[in-house]
PDB file of C-alpha atoms and ligand atoms in Angstrom:
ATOM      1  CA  UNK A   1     101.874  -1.361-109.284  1.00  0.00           C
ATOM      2  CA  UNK A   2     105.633  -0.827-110.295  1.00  0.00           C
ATOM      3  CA  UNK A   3     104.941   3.390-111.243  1.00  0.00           C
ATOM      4  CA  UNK A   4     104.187   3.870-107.080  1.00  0.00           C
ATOM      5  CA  UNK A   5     107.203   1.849-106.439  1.00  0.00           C
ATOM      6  CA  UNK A   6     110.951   2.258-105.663  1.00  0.00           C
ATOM      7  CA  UNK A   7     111.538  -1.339-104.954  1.00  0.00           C
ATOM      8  CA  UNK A   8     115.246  -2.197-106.067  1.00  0.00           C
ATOM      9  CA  UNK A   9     116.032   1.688-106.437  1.00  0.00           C
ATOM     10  CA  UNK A  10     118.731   3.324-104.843  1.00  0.00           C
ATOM     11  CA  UNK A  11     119.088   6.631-103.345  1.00  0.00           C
ATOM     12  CA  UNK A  12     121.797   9.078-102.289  1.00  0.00           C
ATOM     13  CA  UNK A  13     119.639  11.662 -99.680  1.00  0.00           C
ATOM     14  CA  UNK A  14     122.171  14.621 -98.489  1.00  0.00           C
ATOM     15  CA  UNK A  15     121.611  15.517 -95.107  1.00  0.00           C
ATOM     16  CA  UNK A  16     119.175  12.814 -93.886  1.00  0.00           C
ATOM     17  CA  UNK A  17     119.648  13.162 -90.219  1.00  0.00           C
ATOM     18  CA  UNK A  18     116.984  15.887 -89.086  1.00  0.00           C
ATOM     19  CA  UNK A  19     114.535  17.966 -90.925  1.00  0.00           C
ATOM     20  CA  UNK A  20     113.833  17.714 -94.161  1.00  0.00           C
ATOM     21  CA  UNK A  21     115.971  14.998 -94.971  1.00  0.00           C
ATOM     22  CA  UNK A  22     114.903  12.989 -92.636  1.00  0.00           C
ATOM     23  CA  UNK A  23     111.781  13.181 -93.797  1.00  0.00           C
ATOM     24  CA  UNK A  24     113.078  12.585 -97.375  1.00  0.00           C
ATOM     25  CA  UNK A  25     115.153   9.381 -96.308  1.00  0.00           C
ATOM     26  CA  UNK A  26     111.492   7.583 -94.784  1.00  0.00           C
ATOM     27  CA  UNK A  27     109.796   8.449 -97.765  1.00  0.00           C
ATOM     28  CA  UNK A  28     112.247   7.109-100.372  1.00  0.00           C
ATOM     29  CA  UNK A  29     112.552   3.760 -97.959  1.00  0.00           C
ATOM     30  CA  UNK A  30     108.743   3.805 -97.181  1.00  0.00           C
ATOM     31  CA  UNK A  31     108.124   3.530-101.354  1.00  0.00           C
ATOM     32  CA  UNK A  32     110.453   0.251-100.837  1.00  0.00           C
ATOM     33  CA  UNK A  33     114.605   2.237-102.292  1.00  0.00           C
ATOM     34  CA  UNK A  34     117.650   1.132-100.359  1.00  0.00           C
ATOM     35  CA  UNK A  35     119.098   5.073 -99.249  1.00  0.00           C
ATOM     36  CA  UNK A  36     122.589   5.887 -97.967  1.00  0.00           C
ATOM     37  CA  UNK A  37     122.518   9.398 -96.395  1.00  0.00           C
ATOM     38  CA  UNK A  38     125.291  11.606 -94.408  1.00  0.00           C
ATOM     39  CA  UNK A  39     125.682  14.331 -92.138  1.00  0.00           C
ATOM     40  CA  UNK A  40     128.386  15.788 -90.361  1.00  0.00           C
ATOM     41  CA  UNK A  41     127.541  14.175 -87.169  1.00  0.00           C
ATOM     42  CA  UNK A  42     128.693  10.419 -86.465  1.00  0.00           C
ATOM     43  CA  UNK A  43     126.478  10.223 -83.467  1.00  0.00           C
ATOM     44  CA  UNK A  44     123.223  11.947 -84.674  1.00  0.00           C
ATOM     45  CA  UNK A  45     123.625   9.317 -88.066  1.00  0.00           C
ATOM     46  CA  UNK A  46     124.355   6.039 -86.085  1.00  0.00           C
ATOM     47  CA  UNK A  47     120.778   7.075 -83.898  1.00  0.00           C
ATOM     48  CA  UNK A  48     119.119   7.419 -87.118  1.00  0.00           C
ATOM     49  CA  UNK A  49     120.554   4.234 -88.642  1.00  0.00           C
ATOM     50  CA  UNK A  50     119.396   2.236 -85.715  1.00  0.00           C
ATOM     51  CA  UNK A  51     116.111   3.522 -85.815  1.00  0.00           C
ATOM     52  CA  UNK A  52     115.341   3.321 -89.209  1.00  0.00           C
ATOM     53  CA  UNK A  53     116.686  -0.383 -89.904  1.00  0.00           C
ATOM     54  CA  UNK A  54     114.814  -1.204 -86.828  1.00  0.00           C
ATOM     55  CA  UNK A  55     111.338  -0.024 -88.729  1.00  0.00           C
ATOM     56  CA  UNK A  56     113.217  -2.450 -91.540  1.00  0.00           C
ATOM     57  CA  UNK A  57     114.104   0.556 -93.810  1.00  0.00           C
ATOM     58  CA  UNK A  58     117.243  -0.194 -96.003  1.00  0.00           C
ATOM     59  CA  UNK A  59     119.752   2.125 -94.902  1.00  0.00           C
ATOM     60  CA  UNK A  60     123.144   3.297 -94.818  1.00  0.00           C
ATOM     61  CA  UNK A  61     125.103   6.838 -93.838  1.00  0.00           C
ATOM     62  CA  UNK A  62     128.547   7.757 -93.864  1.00  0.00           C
ATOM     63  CA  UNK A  63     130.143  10.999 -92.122  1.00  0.00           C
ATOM     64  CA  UNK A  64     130.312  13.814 -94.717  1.00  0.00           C
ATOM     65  CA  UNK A  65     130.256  17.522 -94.562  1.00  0.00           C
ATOM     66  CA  UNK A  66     129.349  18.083 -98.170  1.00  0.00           C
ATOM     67  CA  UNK A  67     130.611  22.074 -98.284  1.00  0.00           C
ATOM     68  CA  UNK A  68     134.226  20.134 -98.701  1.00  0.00           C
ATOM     69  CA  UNK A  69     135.716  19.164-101.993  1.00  0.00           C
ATOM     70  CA  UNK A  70     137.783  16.332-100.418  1.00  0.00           C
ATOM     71  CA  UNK A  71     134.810  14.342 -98.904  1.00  0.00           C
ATOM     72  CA  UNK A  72     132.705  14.775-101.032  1.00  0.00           C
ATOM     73  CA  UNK A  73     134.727  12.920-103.237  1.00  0.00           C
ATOM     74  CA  UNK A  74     135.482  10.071-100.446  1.00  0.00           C
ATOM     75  CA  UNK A  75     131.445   9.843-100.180  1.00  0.00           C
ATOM     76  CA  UNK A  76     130.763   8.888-104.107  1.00  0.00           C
ATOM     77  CA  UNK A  77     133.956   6.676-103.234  1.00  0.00           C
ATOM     78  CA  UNK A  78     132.224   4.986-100.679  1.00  0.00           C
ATOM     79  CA  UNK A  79     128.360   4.905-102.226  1.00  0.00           C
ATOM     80  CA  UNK A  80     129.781   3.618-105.395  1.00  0.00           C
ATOM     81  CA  UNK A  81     130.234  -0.364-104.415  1.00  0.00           C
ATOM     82  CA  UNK A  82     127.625  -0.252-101.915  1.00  0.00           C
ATOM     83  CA  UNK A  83     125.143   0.678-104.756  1.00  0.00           C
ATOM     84  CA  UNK A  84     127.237  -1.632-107.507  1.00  0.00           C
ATOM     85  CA  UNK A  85     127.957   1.796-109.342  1.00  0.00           C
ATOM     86  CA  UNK A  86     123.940   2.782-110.180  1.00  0.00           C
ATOM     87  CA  UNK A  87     122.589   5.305-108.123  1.00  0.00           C
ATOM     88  CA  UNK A  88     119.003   5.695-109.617  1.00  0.00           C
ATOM     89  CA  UNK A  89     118.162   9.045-106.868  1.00  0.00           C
ATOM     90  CA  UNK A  90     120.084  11.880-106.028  1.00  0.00           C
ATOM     91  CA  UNK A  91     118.535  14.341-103.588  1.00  0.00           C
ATOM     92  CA  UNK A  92     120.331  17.667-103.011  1.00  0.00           C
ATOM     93  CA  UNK A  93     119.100  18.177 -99.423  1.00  0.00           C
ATOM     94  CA  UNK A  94     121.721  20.201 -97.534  1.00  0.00           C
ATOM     95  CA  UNK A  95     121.172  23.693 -97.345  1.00  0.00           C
ATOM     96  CA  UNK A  96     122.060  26.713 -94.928  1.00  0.00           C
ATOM     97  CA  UNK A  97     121.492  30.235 -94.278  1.00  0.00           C
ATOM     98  CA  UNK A  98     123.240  33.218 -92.134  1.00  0.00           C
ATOM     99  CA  UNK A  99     120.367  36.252 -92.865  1.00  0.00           C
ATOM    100  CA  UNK A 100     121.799  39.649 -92.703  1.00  0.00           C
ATOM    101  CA  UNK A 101     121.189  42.959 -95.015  1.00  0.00           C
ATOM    102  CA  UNK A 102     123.102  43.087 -97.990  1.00  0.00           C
ATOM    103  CA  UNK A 103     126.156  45.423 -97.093  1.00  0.00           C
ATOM    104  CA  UNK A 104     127.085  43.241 -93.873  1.00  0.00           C
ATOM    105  CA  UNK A 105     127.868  39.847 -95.521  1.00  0.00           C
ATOM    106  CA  UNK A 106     131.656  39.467 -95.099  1.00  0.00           C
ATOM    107  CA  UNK A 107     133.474  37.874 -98.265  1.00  0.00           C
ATOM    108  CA  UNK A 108     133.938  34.859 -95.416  1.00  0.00           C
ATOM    109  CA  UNK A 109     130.087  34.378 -95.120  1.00  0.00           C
ATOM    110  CA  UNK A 110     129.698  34.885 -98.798  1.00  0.00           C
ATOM    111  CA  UNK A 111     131.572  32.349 -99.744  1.00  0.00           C
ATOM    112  CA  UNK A 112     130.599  29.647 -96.886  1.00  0.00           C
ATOM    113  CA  UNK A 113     126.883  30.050 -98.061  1.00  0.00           C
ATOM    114  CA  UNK A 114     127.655  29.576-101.318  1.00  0.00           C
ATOM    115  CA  UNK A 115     130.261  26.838-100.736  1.00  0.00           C
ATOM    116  CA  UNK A 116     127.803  25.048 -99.050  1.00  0.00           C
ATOM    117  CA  UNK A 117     124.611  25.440-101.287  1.00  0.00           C
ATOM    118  CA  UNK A 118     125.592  25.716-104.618  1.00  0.00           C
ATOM    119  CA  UNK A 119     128.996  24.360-105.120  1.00  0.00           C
ATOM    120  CA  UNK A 120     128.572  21.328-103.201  1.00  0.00           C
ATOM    121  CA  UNK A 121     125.166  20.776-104.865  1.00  0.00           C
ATOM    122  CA  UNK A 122     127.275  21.558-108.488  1.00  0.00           C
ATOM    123  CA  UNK A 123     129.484  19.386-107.443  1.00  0.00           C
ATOM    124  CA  UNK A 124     127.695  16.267-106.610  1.00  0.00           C
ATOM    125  CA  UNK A 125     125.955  15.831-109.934  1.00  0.00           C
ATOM    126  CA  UNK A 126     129.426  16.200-111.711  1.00  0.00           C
ATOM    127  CA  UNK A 127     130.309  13.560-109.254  1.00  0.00           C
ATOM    128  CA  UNK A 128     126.940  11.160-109.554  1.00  0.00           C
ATOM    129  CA  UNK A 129     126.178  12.016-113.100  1.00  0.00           C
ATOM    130  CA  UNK A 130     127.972   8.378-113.822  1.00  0.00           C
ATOM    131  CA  UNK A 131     126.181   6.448-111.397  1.00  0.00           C
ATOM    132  CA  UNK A 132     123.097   8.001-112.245  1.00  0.00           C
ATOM    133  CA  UNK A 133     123.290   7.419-115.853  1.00  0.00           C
ATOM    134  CA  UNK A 134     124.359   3.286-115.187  1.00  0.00           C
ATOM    135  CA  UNK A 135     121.213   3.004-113.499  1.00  0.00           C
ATOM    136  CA  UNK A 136     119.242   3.838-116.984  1.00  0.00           C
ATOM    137  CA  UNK A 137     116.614   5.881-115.142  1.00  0.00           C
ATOM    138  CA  UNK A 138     118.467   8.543-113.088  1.00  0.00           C
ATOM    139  CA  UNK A 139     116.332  11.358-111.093  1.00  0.00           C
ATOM    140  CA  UNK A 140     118.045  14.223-109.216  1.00  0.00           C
ATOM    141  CA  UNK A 141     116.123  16.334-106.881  1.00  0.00           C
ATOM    142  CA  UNK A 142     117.220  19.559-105.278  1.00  0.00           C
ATOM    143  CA  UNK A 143     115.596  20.929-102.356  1.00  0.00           C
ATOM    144  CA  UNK A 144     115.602  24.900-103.101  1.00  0.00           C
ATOM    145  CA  UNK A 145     113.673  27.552-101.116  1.00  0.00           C
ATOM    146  CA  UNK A 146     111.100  30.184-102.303  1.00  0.00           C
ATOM    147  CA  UNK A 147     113.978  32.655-101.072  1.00  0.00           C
ATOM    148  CA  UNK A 148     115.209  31.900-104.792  1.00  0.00           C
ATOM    149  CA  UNK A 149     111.544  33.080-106.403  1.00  0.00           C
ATOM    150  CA  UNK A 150     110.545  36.302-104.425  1.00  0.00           C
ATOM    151  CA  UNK A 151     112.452  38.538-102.012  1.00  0.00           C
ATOM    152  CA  UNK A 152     111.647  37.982 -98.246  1.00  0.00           C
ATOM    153  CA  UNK A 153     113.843  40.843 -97.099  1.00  0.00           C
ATOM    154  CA  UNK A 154     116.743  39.883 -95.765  1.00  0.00           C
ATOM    155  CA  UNK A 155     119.032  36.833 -96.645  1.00  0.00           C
ATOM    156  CA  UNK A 156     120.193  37.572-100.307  1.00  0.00           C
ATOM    157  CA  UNK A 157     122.944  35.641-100.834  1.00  0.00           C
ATOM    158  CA  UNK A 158     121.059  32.298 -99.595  1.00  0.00           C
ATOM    159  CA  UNK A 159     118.504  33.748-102.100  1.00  0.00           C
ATOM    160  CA  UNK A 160     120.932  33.999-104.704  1.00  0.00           C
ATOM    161  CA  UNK A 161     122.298  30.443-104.323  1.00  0.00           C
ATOM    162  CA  UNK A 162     118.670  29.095-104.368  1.00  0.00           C
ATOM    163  CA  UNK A 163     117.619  30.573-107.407  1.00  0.00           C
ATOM    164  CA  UNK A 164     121.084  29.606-109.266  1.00  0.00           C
ATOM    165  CA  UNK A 165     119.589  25.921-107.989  1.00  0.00           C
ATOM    166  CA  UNK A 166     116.781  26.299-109.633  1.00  0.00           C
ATOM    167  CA  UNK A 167     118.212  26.752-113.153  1.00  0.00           C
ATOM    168  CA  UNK A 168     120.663  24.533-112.578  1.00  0.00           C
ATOM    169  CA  UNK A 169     117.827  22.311-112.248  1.00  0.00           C
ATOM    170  CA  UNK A 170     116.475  23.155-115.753  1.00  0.00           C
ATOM    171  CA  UNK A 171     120.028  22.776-117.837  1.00  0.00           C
ATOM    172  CA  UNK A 172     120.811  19.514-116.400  1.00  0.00           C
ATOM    173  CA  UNK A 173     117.184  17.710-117.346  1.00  0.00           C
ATOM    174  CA  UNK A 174     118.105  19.658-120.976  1.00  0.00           C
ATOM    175  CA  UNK A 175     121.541  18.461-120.890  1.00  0.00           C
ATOM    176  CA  UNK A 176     121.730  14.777-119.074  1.00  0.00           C
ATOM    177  CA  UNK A 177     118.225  13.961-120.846  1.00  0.00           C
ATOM    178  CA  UNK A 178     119.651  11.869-123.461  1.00  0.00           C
ATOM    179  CA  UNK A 179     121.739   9.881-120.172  1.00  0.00           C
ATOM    180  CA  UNK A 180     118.001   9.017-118.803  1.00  0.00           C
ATOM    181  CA  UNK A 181     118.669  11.119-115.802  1.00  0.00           C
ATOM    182  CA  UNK A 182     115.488  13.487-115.149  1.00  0.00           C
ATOM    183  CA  UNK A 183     116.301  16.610-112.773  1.00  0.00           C
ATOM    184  CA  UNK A 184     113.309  18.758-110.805  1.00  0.00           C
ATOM    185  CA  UNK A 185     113.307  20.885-107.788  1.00  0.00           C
ATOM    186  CA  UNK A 186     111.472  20.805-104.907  1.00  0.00           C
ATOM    187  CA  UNK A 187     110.920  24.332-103.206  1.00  0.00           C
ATOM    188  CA  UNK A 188     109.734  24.947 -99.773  1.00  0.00           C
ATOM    189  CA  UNK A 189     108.605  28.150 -97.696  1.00  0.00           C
ATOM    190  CA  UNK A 190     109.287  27.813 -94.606  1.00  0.00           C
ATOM    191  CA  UNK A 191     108.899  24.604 -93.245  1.00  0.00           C
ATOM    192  CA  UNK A 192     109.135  23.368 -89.211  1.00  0.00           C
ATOM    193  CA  UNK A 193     112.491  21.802 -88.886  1.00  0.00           C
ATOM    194  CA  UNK A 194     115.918  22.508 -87.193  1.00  0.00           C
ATOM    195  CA  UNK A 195     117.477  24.921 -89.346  1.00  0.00           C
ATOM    196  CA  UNK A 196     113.923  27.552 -88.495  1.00  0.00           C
ATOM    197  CA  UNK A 197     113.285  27.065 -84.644  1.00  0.00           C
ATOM    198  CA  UNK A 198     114.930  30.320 -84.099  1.00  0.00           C
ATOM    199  CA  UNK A 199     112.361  31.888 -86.651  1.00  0.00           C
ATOM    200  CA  UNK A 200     109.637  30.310 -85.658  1.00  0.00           C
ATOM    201  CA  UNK A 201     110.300  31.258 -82.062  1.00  0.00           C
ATOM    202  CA  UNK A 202     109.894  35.001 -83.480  1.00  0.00           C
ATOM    203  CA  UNK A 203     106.519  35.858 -83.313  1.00  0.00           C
ATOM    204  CA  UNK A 204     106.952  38.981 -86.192  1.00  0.00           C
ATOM    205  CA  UNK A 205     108.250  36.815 -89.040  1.00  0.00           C
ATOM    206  CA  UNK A 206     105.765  33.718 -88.593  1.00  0.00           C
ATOM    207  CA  UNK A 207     103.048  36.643 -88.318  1.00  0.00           C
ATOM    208  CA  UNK A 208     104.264  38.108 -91.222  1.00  0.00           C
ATOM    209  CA  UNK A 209     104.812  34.535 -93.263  1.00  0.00           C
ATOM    210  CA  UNK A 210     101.410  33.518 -92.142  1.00  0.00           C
ATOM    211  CA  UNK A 211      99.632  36.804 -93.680  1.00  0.00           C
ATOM    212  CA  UNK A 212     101.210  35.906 -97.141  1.00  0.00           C
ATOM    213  CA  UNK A 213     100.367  32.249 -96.743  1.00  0.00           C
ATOM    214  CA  UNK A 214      97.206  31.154 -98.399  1.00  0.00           C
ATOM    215  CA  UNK A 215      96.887  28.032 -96.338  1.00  0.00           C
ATOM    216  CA  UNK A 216      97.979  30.057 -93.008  1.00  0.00           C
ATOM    217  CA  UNK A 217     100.311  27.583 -91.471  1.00  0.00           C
ATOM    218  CA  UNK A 218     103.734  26.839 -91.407  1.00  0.00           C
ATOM    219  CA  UNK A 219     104.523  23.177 -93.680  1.00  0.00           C
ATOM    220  CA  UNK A 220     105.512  19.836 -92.002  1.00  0.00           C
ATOM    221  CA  UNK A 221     108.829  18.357 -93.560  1.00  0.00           C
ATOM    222  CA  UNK A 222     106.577  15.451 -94.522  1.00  0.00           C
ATOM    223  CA  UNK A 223     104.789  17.679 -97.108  1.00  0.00           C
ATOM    224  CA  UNK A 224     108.067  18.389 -98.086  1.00  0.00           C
ATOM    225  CA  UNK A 225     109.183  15.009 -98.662  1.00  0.00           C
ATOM    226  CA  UNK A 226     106.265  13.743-100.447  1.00  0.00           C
ATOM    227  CA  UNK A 227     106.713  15.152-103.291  1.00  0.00           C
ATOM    228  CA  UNK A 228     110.509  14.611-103.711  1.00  0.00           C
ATOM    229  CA  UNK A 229     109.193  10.905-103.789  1.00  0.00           C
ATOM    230  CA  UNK A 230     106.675  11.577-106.362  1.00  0.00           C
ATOM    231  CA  UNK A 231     108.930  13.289-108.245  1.00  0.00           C
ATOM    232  CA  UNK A 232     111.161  10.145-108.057  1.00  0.00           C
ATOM    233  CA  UNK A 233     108.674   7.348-109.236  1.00  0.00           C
ATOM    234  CA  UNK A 234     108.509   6.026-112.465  1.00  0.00           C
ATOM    235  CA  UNK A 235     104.636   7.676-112.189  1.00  0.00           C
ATOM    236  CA  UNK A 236     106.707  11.094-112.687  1.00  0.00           C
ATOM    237  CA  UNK A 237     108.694   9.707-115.488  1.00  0.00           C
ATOM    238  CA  UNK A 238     107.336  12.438-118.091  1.00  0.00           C
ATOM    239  CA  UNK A 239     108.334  15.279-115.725  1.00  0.00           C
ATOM    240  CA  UNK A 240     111.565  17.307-115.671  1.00  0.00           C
ATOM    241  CA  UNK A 241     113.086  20.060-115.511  1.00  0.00           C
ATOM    242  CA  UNK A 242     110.177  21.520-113.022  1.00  0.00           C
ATOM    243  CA  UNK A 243     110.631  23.494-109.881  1.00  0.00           C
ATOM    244  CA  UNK A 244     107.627  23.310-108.001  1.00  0.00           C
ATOM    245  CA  UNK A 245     106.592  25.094-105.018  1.00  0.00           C
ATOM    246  CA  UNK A 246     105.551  23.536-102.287  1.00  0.00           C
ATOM    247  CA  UNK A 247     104.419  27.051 -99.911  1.00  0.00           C
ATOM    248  CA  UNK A 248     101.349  26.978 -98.755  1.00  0.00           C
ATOM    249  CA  UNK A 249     100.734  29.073-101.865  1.00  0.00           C
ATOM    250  CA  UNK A 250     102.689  31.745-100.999  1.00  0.00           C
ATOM    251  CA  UNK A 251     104.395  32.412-104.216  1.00  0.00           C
ATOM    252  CA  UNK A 252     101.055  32.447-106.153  1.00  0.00           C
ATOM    253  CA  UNK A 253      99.648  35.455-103.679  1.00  0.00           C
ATOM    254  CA  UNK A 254      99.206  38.694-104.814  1.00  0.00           C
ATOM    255  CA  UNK A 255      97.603  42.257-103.693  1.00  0.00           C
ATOM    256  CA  UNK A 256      94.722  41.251-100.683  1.00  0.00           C
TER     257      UNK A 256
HETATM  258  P1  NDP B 301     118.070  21.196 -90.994  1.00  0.00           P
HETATM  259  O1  NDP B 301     119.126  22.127 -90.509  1.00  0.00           O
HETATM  260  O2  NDP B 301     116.877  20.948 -90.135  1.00  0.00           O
HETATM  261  O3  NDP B 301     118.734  19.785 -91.373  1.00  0.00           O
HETATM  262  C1  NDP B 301     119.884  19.808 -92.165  1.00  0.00           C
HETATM  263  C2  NDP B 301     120.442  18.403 -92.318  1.00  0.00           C
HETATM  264  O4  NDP B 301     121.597  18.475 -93.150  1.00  0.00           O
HETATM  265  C3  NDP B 301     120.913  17.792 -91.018  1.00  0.00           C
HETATM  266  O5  NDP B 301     120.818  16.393 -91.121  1.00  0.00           O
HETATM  267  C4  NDP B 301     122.375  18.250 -90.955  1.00  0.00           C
HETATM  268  O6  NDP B 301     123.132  17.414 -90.111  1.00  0.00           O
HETATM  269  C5  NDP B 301     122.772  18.108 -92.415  1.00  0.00           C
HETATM  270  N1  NDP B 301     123.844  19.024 -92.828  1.00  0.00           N
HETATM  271  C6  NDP B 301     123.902  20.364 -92.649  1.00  0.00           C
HETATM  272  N2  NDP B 301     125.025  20.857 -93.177  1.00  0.00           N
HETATM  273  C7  NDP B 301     125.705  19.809 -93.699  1.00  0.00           C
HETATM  274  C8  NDP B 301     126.943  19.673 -94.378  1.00  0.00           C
HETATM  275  N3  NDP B 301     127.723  20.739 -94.616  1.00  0.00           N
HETATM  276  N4  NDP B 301     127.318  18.446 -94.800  1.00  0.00           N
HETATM  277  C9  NDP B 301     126.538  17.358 -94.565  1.00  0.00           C
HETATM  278  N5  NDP B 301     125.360  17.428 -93.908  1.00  0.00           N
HETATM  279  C10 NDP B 301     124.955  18.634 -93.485  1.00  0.00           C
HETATM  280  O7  NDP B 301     117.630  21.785 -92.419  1.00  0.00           O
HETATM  281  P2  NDP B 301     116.207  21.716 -93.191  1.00  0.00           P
HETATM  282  O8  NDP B 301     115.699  20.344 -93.206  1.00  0.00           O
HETATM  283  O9  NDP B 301     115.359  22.825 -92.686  1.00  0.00           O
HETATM  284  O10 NDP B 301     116.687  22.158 -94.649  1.00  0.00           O
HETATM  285  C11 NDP B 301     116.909  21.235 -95.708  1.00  0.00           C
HETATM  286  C12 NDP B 301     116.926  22.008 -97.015  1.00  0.00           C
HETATM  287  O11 NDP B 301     115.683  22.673 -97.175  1.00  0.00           O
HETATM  288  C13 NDP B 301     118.013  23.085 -97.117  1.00  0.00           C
HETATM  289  O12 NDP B 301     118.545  23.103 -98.423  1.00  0.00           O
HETATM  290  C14 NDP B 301     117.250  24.375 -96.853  1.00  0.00           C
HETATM  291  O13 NDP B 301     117.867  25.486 -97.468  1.00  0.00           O
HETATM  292  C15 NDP B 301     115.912  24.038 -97.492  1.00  0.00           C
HETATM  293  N6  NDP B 301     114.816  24.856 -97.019  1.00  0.00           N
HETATM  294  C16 NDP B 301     114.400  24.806 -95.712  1.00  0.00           C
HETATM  295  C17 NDP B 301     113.352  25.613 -95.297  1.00  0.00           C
HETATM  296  C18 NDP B 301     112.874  25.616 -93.880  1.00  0.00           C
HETATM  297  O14 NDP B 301     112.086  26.524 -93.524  1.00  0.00           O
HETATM  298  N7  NDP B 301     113.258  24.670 -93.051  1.00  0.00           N
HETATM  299  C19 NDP B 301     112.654  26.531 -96.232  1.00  0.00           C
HETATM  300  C20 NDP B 301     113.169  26.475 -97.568  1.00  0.00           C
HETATM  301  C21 NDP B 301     114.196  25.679 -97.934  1.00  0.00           C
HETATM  302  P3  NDP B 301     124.529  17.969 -89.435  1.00  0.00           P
HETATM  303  O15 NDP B 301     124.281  19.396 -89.014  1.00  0.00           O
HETATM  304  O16 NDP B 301     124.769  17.049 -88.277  1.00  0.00           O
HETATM  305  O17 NDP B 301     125.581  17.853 -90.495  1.00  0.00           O
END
């Protein structure tokens, strides 16, 4: 039926070209939306363009490194008449992380983290608020990280952005409710993409991951990306404002 459906949806998916967002962008096109996603990385993009419309996916990407004012600008430019001016998805996807102990983050670092995962994520609802609103039924969803929930040691400043993410998340379904735009946030633990192989290359931290996990593995992106595509369904049209956890129940674990 039409709540399990995206058909004639569209969807802006930062990020789409590896990991999680890549596992985002087949979701939102496998429940039937027409996507446009970038990266920074013409090459990567036009490899995952090909292979998605070649599965018949409706897809489009444009070159964009979202931690810059500038282009992030020229990509609402450029989604804007491709989508007719109503974007009814926008995932916050792109994320990154430089892990160090407090004291040795350099004001550079500092500010590139934050640059890149909180104001470009700020920025890009100011910036699709309008589109989202046209299409009458609007759903933003940021991907956080349970570094913004509990401490895992080192890493604070990515911890800091996440968790200004997540209540971001809850003023903007308070204050963009009355547009029709819903806004929920998607939180991972650590998850098997890209942006981890170094981690999970180091036997310590999956060890000591795995002994908090409940479910005692590391997540797939795809259990990742289904629920961003719940989230955006009309079946979820009662729910916003939520950050849920998808961890393994890792969060949830107390004294063993
Ligand atoms: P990956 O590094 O595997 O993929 C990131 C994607 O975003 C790539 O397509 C990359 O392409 C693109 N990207 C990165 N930086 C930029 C940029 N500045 N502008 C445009 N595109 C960019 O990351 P994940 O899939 O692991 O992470 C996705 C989100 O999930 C992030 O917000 C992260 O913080 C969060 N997360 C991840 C966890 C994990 O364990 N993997 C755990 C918790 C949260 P390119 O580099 O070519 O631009």
């Amino acid at each position: 039926s039409s709540r399990w459906s995206l058909k004639g949806m569209t969807a802006l998916v930062t990020g789409g070209t590896r990991g999680i967002g890549h596992a985002i962008v087949e979701d939102l096109c496998g429940f039937g939306a027409t996507v446009h996603t970038c990266s920074r990385n013409q090459a990567e993009l036009d490899n995952c363009l090909n292979q998605w419309r070649s599965k018949g996916f409706l897809v489009s990407g444009s070159v964009c490194d979202v931690s810059s004012r500038d282009q992030r600008e020229k990509l609402i430019h450029e989604v804007t008449p491709i989508f007719n001016g109503k974007l009814h998805i926008y995932v916050n996807n792109v994320g990154a992380n430089f892990r160090k102990p407090t004291i040795e983050y350099t004001a550079e670092v500092y500010s590139e983290i934050m640059a890149i995962n909180l104001d470009s994520a700020y920025h890009l609802c100011q910036l699709t608020h309008p589109l989202l609103k046209a299409s009458g039924m609007g759903s933003i969803v940021f991907i956080s990280s349970i570094s913004g929930v509990v401490s895992l040691g080192t890493g604070s400043v990515y911890a800091a952005s996440k968790a200004a993410i997540n209540q971001l998340t809850k003023n903007l379904a308070c204050e963009w409710a009355k547009d029709g735009v819903r806004s929920n946030c998607v939180v991972p633990a650590t998850t098997n993409t890209p942006l981890v192989e170094h981690l999970l290359r180091d036997k310590q931290y999956v060890d000591e991951m795995l002994s908090r996990t409940p479910l005692g593995r590391i997540a797939e992106a795809q259990e990742v990306s289904s629920l961003v595509a719940f989230l955006c369904l009309p079946a979820a049209s009662y729910i916003t404002g939520q950050v849920i956890c998808v961890d393994g129940g890792l969060t949830v674990n107390g004294f063993q």
